[in-house]
CSV table of C-alpha atoms in Angstrom, one decimal:
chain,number,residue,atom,x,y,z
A,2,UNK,CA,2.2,-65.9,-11.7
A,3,UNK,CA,-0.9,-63.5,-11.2
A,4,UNK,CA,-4.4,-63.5,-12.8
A,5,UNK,CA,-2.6,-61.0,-14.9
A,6,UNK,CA,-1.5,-64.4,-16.9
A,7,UNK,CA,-4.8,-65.2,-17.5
A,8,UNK,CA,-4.7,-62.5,-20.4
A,9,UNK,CA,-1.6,-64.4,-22.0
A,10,UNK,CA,-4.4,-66.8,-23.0
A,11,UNK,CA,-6.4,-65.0,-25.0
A,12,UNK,CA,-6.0,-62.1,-28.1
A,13,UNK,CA,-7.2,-58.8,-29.3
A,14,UNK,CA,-9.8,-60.5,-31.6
A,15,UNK,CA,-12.0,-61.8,-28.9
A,16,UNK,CA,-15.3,-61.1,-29.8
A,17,UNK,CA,-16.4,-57.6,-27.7
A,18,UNK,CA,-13.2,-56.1,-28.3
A,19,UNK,CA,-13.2,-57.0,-32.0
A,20,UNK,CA,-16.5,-55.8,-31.8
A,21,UNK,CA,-16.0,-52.4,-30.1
A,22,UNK,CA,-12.9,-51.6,-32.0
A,23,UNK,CA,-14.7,-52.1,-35.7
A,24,UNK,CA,-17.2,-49.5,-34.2
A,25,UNK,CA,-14.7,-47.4,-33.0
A,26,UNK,CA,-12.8,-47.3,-36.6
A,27,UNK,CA,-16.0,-46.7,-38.3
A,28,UNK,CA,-17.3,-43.6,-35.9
A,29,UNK,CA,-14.1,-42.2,-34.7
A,30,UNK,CA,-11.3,-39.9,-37.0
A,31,UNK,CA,-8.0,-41.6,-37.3
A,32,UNK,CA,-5.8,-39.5,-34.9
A,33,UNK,CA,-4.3,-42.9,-32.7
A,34,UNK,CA,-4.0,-45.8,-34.7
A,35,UNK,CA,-6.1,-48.9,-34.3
A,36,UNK,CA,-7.1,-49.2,-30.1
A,37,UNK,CA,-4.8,-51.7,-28.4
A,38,UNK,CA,-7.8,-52.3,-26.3
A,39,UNK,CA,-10.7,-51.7,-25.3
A,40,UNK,CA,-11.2,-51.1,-21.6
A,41,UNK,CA,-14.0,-51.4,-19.7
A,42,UNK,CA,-13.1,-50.6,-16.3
A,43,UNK,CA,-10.6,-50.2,-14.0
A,44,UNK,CA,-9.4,-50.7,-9.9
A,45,UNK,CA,-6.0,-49.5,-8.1
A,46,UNK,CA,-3.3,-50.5,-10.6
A,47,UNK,CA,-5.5,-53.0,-12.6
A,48,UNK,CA,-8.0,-52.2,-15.3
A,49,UNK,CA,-10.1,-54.7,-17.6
A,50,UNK,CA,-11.2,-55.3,-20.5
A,51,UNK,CA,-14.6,-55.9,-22.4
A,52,UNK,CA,-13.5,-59.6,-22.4
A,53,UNK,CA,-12.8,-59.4,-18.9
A,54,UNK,CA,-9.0,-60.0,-19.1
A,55,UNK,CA,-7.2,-58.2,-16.3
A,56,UNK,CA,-4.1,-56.1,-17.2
A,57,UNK,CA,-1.3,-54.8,-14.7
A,58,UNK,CA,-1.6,-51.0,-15.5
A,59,UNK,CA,2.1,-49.4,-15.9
A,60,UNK,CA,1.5,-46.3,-17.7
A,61,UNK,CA,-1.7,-45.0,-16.0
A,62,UNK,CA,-3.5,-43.2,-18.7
A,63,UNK,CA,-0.1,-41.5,-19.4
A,64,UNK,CA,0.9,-40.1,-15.8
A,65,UNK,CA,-2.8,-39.0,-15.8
A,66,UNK,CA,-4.0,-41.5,-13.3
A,67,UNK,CA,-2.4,-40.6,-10.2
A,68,UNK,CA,-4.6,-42.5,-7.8
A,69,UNK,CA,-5.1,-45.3,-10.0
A,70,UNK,CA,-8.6,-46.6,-11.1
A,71,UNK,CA,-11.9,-46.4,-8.9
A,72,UNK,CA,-10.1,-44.4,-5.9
A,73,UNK,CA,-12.7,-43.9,-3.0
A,74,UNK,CA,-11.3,-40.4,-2.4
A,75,UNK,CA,-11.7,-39.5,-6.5
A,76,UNK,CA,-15.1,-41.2,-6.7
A,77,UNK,CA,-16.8,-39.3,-3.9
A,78,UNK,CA,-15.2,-36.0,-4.3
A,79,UNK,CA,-16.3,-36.0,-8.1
A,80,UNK,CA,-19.8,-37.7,-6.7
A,81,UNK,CA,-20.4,-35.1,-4.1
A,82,UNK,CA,-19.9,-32.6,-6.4
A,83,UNK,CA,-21.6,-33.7,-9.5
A,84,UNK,CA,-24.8,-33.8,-7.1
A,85,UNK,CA,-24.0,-29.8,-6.0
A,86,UNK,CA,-22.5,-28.1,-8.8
A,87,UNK,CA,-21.3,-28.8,-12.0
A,88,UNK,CA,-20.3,-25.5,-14.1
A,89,UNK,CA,-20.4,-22.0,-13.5
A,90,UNK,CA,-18.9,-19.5,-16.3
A,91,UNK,CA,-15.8,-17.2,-15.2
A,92,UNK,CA,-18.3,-14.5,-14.5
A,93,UNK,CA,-18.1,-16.1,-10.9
A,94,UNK,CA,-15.6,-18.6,-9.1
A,95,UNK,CA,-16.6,-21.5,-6.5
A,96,UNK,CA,-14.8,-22.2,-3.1
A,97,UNK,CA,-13.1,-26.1,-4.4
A,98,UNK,CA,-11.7,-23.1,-7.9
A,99,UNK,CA,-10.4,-20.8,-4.6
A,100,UNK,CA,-8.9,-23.9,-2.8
A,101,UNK,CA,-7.0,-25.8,-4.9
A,102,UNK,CA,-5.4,-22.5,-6.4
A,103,UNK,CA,-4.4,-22.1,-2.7
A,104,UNK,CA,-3.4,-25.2,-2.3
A,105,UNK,CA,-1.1,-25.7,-5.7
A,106,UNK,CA,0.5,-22.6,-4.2
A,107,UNK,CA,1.2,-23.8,-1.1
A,108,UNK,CA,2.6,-27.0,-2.4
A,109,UNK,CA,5.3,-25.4,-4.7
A,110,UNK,CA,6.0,-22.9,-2.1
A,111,UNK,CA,5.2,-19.8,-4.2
A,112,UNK,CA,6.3,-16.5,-2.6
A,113,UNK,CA,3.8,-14.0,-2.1
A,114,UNK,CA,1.9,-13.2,-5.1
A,115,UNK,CA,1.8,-16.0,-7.2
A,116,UNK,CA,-1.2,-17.0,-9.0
A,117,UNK,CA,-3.2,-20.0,-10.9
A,118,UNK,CA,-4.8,-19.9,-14.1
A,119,UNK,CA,-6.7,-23.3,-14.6
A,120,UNK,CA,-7.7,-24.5,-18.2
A,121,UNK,CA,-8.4,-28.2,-19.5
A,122,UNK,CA,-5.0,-30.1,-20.5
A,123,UNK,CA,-1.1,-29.5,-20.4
A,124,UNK,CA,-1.6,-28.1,-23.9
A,125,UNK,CA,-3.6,-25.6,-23.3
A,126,UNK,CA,-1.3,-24.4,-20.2
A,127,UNK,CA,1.5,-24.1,-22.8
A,128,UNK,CA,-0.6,-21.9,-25.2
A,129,UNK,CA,-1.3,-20.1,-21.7
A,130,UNK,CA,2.4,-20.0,-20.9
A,131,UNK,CA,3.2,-18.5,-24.4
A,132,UNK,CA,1.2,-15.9,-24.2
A,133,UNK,CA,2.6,-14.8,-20.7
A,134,UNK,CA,6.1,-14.8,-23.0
A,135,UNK,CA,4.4,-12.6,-25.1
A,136,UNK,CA,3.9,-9.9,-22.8
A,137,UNK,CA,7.2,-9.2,-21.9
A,138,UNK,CA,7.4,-7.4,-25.3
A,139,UNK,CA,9.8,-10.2,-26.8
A,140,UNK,CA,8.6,-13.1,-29.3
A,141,UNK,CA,11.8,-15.6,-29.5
A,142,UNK,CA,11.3,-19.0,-27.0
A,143,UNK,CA,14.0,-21.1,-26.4
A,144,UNK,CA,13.3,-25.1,-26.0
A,145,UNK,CA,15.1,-28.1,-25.9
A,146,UNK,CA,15.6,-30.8,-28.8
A,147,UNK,CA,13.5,-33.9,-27.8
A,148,UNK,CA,10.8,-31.5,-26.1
A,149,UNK,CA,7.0,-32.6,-26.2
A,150,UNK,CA,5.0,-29.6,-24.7
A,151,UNK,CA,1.6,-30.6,-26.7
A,152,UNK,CA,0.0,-30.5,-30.4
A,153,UNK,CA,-2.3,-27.6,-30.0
A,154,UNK,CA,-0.6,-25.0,-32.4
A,155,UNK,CA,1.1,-22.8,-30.6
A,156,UNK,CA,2.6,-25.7,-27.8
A,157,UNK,CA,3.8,-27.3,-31.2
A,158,UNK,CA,6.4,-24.4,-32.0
A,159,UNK,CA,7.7,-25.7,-29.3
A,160,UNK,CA,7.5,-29.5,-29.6
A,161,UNK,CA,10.3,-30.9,-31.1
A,162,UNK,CA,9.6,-34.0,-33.4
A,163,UNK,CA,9.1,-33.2,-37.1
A,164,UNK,CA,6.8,-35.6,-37.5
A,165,UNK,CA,4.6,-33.8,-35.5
A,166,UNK,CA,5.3,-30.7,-36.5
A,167,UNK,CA,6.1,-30.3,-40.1
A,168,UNK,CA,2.3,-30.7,-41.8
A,169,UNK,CA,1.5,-27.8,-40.0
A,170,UNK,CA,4.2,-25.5,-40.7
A,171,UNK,CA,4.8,-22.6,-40.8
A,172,UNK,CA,4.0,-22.6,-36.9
A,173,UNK,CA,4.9,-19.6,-35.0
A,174,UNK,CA,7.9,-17.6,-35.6
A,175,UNK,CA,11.0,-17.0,-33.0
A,176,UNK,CA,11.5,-20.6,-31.6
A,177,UNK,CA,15.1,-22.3,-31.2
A,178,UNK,CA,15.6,-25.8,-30.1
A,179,UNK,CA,19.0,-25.9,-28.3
A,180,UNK,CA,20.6,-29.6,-27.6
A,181,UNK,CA,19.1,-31.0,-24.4
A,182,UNK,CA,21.6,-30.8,-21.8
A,183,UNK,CA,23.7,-29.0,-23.8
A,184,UNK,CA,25.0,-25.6,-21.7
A,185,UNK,CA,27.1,-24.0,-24.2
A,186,UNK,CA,24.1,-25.0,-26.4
A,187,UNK,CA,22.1,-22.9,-24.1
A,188,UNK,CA,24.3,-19.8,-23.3
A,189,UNK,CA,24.3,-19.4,-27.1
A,190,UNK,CA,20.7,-19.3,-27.5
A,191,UNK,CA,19.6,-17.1,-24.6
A,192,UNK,CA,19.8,-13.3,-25.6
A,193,UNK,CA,18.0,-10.1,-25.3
A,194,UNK,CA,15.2,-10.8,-28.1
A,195,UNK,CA,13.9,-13.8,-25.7
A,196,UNK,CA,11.4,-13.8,-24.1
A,197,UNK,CA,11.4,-17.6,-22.1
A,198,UNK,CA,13.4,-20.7,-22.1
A,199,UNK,CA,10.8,-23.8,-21.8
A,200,UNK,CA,12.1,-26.8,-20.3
A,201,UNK,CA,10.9,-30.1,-19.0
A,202,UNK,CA,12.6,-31.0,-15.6
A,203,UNK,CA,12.0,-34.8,-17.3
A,204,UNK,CA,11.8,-35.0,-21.2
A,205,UNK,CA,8.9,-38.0,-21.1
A,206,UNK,CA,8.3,-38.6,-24.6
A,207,UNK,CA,12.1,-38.2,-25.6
A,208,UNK,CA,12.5,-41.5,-23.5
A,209,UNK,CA,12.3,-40.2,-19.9
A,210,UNK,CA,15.5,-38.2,-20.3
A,211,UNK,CA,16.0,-36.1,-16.7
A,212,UNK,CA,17.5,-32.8,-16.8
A,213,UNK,CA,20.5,-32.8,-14.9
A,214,UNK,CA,20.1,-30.6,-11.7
A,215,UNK,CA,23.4,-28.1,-12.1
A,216,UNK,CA,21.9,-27.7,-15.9
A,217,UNK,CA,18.6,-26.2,-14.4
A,218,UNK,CA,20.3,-24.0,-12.3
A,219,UNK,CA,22.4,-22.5,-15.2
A,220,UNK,CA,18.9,-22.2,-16.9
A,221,UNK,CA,17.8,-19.9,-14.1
A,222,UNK,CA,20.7,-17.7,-13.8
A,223,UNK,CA,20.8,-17.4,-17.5
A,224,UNK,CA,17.3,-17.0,-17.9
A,225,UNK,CA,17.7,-13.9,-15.2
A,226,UNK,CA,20.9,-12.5,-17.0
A,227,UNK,CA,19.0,-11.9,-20.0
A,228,UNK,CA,15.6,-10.6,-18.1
A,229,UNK,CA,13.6,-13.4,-19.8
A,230,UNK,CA,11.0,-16.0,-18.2
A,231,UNK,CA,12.1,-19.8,-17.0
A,232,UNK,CA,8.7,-21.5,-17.4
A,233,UNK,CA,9.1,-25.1,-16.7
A,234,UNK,CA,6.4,-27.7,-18.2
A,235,UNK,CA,5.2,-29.7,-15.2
A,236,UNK,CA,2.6,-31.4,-17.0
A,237,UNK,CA,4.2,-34.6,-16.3
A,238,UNK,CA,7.1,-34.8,-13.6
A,239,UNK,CA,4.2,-32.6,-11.5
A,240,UNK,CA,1.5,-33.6,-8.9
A,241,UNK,CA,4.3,-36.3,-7.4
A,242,UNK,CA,5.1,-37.9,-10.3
A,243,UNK,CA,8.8,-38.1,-9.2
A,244,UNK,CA,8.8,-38.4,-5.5
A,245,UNK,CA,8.6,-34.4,-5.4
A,246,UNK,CA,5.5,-32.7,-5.5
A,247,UNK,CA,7.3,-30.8,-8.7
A,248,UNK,CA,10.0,-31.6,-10.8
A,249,UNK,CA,11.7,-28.7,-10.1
A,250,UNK,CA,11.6,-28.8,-6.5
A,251,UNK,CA,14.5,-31.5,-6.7
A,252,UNK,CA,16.9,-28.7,-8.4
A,253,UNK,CA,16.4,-26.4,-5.4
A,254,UNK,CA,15.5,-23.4,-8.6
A,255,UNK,CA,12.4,-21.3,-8.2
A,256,UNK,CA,10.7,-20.7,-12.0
A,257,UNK,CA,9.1,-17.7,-13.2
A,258,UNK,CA,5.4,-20.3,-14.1
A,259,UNK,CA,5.0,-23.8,-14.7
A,260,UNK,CA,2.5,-25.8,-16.4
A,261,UNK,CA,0.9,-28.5,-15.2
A,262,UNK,CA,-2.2,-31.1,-15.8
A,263,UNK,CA,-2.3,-34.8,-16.1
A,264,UNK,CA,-2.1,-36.1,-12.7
A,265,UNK,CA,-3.7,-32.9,-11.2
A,266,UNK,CA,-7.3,-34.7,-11.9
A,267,UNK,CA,-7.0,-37.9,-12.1
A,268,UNK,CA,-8.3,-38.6,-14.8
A,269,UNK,CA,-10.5,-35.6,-14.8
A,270,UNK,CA,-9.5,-33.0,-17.5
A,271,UNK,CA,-7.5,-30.3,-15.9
A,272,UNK,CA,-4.5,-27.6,-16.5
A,273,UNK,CA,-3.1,-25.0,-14.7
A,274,UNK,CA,-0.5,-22.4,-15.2
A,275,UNK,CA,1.3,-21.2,-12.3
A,276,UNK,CA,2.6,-17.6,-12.3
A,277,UNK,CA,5.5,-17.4,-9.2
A,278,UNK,CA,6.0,-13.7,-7.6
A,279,UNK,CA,3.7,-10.3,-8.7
A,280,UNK,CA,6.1,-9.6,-10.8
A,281,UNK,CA,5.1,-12.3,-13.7
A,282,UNK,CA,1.5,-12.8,-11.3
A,283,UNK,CA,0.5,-9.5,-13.4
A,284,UNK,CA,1.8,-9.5,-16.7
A,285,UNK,CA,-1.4,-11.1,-18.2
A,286,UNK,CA,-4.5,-8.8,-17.6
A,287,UNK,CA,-8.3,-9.0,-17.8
A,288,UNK,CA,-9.2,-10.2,-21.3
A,289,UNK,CA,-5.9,-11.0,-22.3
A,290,UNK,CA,-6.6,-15.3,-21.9
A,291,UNK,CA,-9.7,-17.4,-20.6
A,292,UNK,CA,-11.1,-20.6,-20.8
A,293,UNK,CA,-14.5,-21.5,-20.9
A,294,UNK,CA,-14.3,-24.4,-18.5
A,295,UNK,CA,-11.4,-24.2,-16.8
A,296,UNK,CA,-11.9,-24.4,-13.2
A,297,UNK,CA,-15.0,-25.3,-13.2
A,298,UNK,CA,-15.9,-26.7,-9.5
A,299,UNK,CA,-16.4,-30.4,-10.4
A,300,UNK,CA,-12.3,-30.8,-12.2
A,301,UNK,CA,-11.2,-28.6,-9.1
A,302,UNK,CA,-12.8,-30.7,-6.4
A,303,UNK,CA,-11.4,-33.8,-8.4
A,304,UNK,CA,-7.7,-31.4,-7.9
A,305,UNK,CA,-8.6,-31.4,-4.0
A,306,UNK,CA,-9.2,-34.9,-3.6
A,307,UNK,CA,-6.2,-35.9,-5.8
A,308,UNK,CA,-4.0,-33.9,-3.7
A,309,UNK,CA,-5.4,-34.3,-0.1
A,310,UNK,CA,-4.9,-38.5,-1.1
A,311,UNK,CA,-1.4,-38.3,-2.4
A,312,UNK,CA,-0.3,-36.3,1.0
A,313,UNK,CA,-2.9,-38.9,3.3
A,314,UNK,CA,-1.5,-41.9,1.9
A,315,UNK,CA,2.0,-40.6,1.8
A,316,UNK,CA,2.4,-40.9,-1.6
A,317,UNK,CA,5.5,-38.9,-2.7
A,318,UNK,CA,7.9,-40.7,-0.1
A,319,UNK,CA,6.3,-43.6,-1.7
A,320,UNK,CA,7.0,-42.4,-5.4
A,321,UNK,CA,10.5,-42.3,-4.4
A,322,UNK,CA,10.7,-45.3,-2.4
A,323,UNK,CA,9.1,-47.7,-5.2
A,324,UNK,CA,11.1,-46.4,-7.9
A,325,UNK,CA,14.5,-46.9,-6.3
A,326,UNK,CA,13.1,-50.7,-5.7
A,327,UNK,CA,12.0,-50.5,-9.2
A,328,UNK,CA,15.3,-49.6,-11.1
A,329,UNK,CA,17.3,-51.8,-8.7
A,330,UNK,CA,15.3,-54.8,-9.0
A,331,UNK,CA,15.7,-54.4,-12.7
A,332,UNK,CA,19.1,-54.2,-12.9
A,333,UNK,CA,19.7,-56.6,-10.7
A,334,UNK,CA,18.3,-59.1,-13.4
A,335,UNK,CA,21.5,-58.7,-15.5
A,336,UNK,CA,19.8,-59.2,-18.8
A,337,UNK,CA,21.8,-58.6,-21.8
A,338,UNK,CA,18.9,-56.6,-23.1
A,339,UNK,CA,19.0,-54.0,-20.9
A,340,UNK,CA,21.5,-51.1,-20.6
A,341,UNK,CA,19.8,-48.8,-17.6
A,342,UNK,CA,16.7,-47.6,-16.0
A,343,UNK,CA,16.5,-43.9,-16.5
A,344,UNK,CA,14.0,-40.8,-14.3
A,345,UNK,CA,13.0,-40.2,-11.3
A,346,UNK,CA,10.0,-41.6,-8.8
A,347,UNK,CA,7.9,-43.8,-10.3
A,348,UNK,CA,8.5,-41.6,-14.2
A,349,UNK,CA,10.8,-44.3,-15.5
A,350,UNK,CA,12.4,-45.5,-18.9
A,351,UNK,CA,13.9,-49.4,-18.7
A,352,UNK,CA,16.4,-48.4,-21.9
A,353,UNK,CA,17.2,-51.5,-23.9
A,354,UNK,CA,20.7,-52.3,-26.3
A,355,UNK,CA,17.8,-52.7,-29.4
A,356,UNK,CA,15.3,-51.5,-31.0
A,357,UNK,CA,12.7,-53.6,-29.4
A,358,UNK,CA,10.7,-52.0,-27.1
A,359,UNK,CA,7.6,-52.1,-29.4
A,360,UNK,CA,7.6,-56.0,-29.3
A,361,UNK,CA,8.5,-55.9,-25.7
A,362,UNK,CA,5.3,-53.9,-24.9
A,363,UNK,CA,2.7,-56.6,-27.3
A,364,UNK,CA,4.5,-59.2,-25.6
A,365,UNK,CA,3.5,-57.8,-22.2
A,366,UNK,CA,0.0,-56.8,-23.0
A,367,UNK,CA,-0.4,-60.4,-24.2
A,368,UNK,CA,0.9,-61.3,-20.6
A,369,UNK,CA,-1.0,-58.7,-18.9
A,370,UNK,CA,0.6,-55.4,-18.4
A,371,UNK,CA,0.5,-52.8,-19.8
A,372,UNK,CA,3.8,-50.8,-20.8
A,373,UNK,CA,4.6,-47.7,-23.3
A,374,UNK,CA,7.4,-48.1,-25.5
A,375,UNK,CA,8.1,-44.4,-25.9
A,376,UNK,CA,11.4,-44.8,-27.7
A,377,UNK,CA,12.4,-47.6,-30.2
A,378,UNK,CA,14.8,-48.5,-27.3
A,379,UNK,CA,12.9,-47.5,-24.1
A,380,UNK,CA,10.3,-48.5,-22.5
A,381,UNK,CA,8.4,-46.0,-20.2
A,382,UNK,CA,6.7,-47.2,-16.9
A,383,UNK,CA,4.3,-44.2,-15.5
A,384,UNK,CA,2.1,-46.5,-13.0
A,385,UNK,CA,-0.4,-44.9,-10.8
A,386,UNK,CA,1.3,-43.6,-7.4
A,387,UNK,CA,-0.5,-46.2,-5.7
A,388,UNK,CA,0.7,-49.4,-6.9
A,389,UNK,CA,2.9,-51.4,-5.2
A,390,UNK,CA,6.2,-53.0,-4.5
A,391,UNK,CA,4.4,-56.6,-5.1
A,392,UNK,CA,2.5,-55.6,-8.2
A,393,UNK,CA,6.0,-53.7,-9.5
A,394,UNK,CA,7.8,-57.3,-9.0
A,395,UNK,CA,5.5,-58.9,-11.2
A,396,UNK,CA,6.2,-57.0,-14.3
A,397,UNK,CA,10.0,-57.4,-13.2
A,398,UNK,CA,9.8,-60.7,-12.5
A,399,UNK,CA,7.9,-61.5,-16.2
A,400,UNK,CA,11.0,-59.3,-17.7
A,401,UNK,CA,13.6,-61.8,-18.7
A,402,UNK,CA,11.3,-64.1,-20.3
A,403,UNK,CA,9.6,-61.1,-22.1
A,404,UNK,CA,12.9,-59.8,-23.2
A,405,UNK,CA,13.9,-63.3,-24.5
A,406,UNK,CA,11.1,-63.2,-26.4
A,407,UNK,CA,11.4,-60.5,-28.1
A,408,UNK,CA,15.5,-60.6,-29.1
A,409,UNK,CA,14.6,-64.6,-30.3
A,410,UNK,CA,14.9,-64.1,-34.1
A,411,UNK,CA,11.4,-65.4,-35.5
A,412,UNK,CA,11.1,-68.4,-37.9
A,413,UNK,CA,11.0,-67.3,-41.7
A,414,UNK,CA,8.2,-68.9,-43.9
């Protein structure tokens, strides 16, 4: 096996990490739960931690880490311009602001028109998003059951799990959840007192659930019959994630915006919402939203260089490439524990027959990688774009034996 065995022979409690995390849970609120780890720093697919245990890295900061860890391109672009210019406030813009707004339009092959409005997370580009809703003069939203579009207030009407949602409610009025995939579901919902359907061209955090591409479609000619706003949240099938520069470039369906952050910096703290034609390009005005620093010069340069290395390195024929080996290699294993792999490009769930995924995932962190289990019965893999076949094949090939592991019923005292 790799060095990544060499973490199997240690635990959480060694000493800098015990350390680290104490300090950690006497300085920080309790919003995540006690810190898996505590990582020190990072290369390609591979990061370390403060004990110096190296770890496979399968989920990539959560799709944020597009390039990996310590990627030349990343480093300098952010060095460079660090060292030139910083901040400016949106009394004034800077040329890498003006070129990756171009660029972002180029890539999703806006029509004429089209605009960018930057801001600092996915979150935020939802709040964005709803307010664009707003302005058509309508105040009901449509989203999907299973739906995660963020935890800032407004992006929570929209989220879908109680548990997130219900100690803050009320939340804002005027939102239906419709079954996902569900298009009589969705022909119900839609009517003249909506103002947008939001959808996720990949649910992520209901288990990697892909829309289907024919219930897309529908979305858009619906969304058009009733004269309100498709907005898609890109935030994590975007910026290659799934082999296509956008999720919903594979259903061939133009949107009226989509969101989108996480990958778009990688790793530097970045949203966008993405207005497609004049037509929705104007509906918000001067004064109507802002952001203090989003798109400032040094997150937009870190855009540039994230996009200029995923089209150098070929990176979204690679997506697709390395996920097809991925899902075949791991059904090929034939274990009885799992029932499917599930998404698109390297966005993946390895669904399992129990509810085990949580002990899966310690197992493999023991063994060095790191995996999410997103759903009692998934497990989502959101690598870096730039790992590889080979390091892919070394979390399949430690599967079976984690799997084993984790369906052996344990030993009662």
């Amino acid at each position: 096996m790799s060095d990544a065995s060499t973490a199997s022979a240690t635990t959480a409690s060694d000493k800098a990490s015990a350390a680290w995390i104490e300090r950690y849970e006497g300085s920080l609120l309790n919003l995540f739960g006690r810190p898996q780890l505590v990582l020190d720093h990072g290369d390609g697919a591979w990061v370390w931690d403060v004990d110096g245990r190296r770890y496979l890295d399968l989920v990539g900061g959560i799709a944020v880490n597009a390039l990996g860890h310590n990627h030349p391109a990343l480093v300098a672009a952010v060095s460079k311009q660090a060292g030139q210019l910083v901040h400016v406030s949106n009394f004034f813009t800077s040329i890498p602001q003006v070129e990756l707004a171009e660029k972002l339009l180029h890539l999703a092959k806006a029509p004429e028109g089209s605009a960018v409005f930057f801001c600092n997370s996915g979150t935020e580009a939802l709040e964005a998003a709803i307010k664009l809703a707003r302005r058509t003069g309508r105040t009901g939203i449509v989203a999907a059951e299973g739906a995660f579009h963020g935890r800032t207030t407004g992006a929570l009407a929209l989220t879908h799990k109680p548990a997130y949602r219900e100690p803050f409610e009320p939340l804002i009025p005027g939102v239906t959840h419709v079954p996902w995939g569900d298009e009589a579901a969705l022909r119900s919902a839609l009517g003249p007192q909506t103002s947008a359907l939001v959808l996720e061209p990949i649910q992520g955090e209901a288990g990697v659930r892909p829309a289907d591409g024919d219930y897309l479609r529908l979305a858009r000619e619906l969304t058009h019959e009733v004269g309100a706003l498709l907005i898609l949240d890109e935030v994590q099938t975007g910026i290659g994630r799934t082999g296509a520069w956008f999720g919903f470039q594979h259903a061939g369906v133009v949107p009226d915006a989509i969101t989108l952050a996480k990958g778009l910096g990688g790793g530097v703290p970045i949203g966008a919402l993405m207005t497609f034609g004049p037509r929705v390009s104007t509906m918000l005005t001067p004064g109507n939203h802002g952001s203090t620093f989003g798109g400032n010069p040094l997150a937009c340069a870190a855009g540039l260089a994230v996009l200029g290395a995923i089209e150098s390195q070929g990176l979204l024929e690679h997506a697709r490439v390395a996920g097809e080996h991925l899902e075949r290699r791991v059904l090929a294993l034939g274990h009885p524990l799992v029932t499917g792999v599930r998404g698109a490009g390297l966005m993946r769930a390895i669904t399992l027959a129990a509810d085990v995924s949580a002990t899966v995932a310690a197992l493999a962190r023991e063994a060095g990688f790191i995996v999410n289990p997103v759903a009692p019965d998934a497990l989502r893999l959101v690598p870096p774009l730039v790992i590889t076949t080979d390091e892919l094949d070394l979390l399949i090939d430690a599967l079976p034996e984690l799997l084993d592991a984790a369906s052996t019923p344990k030993d009662t005292p």
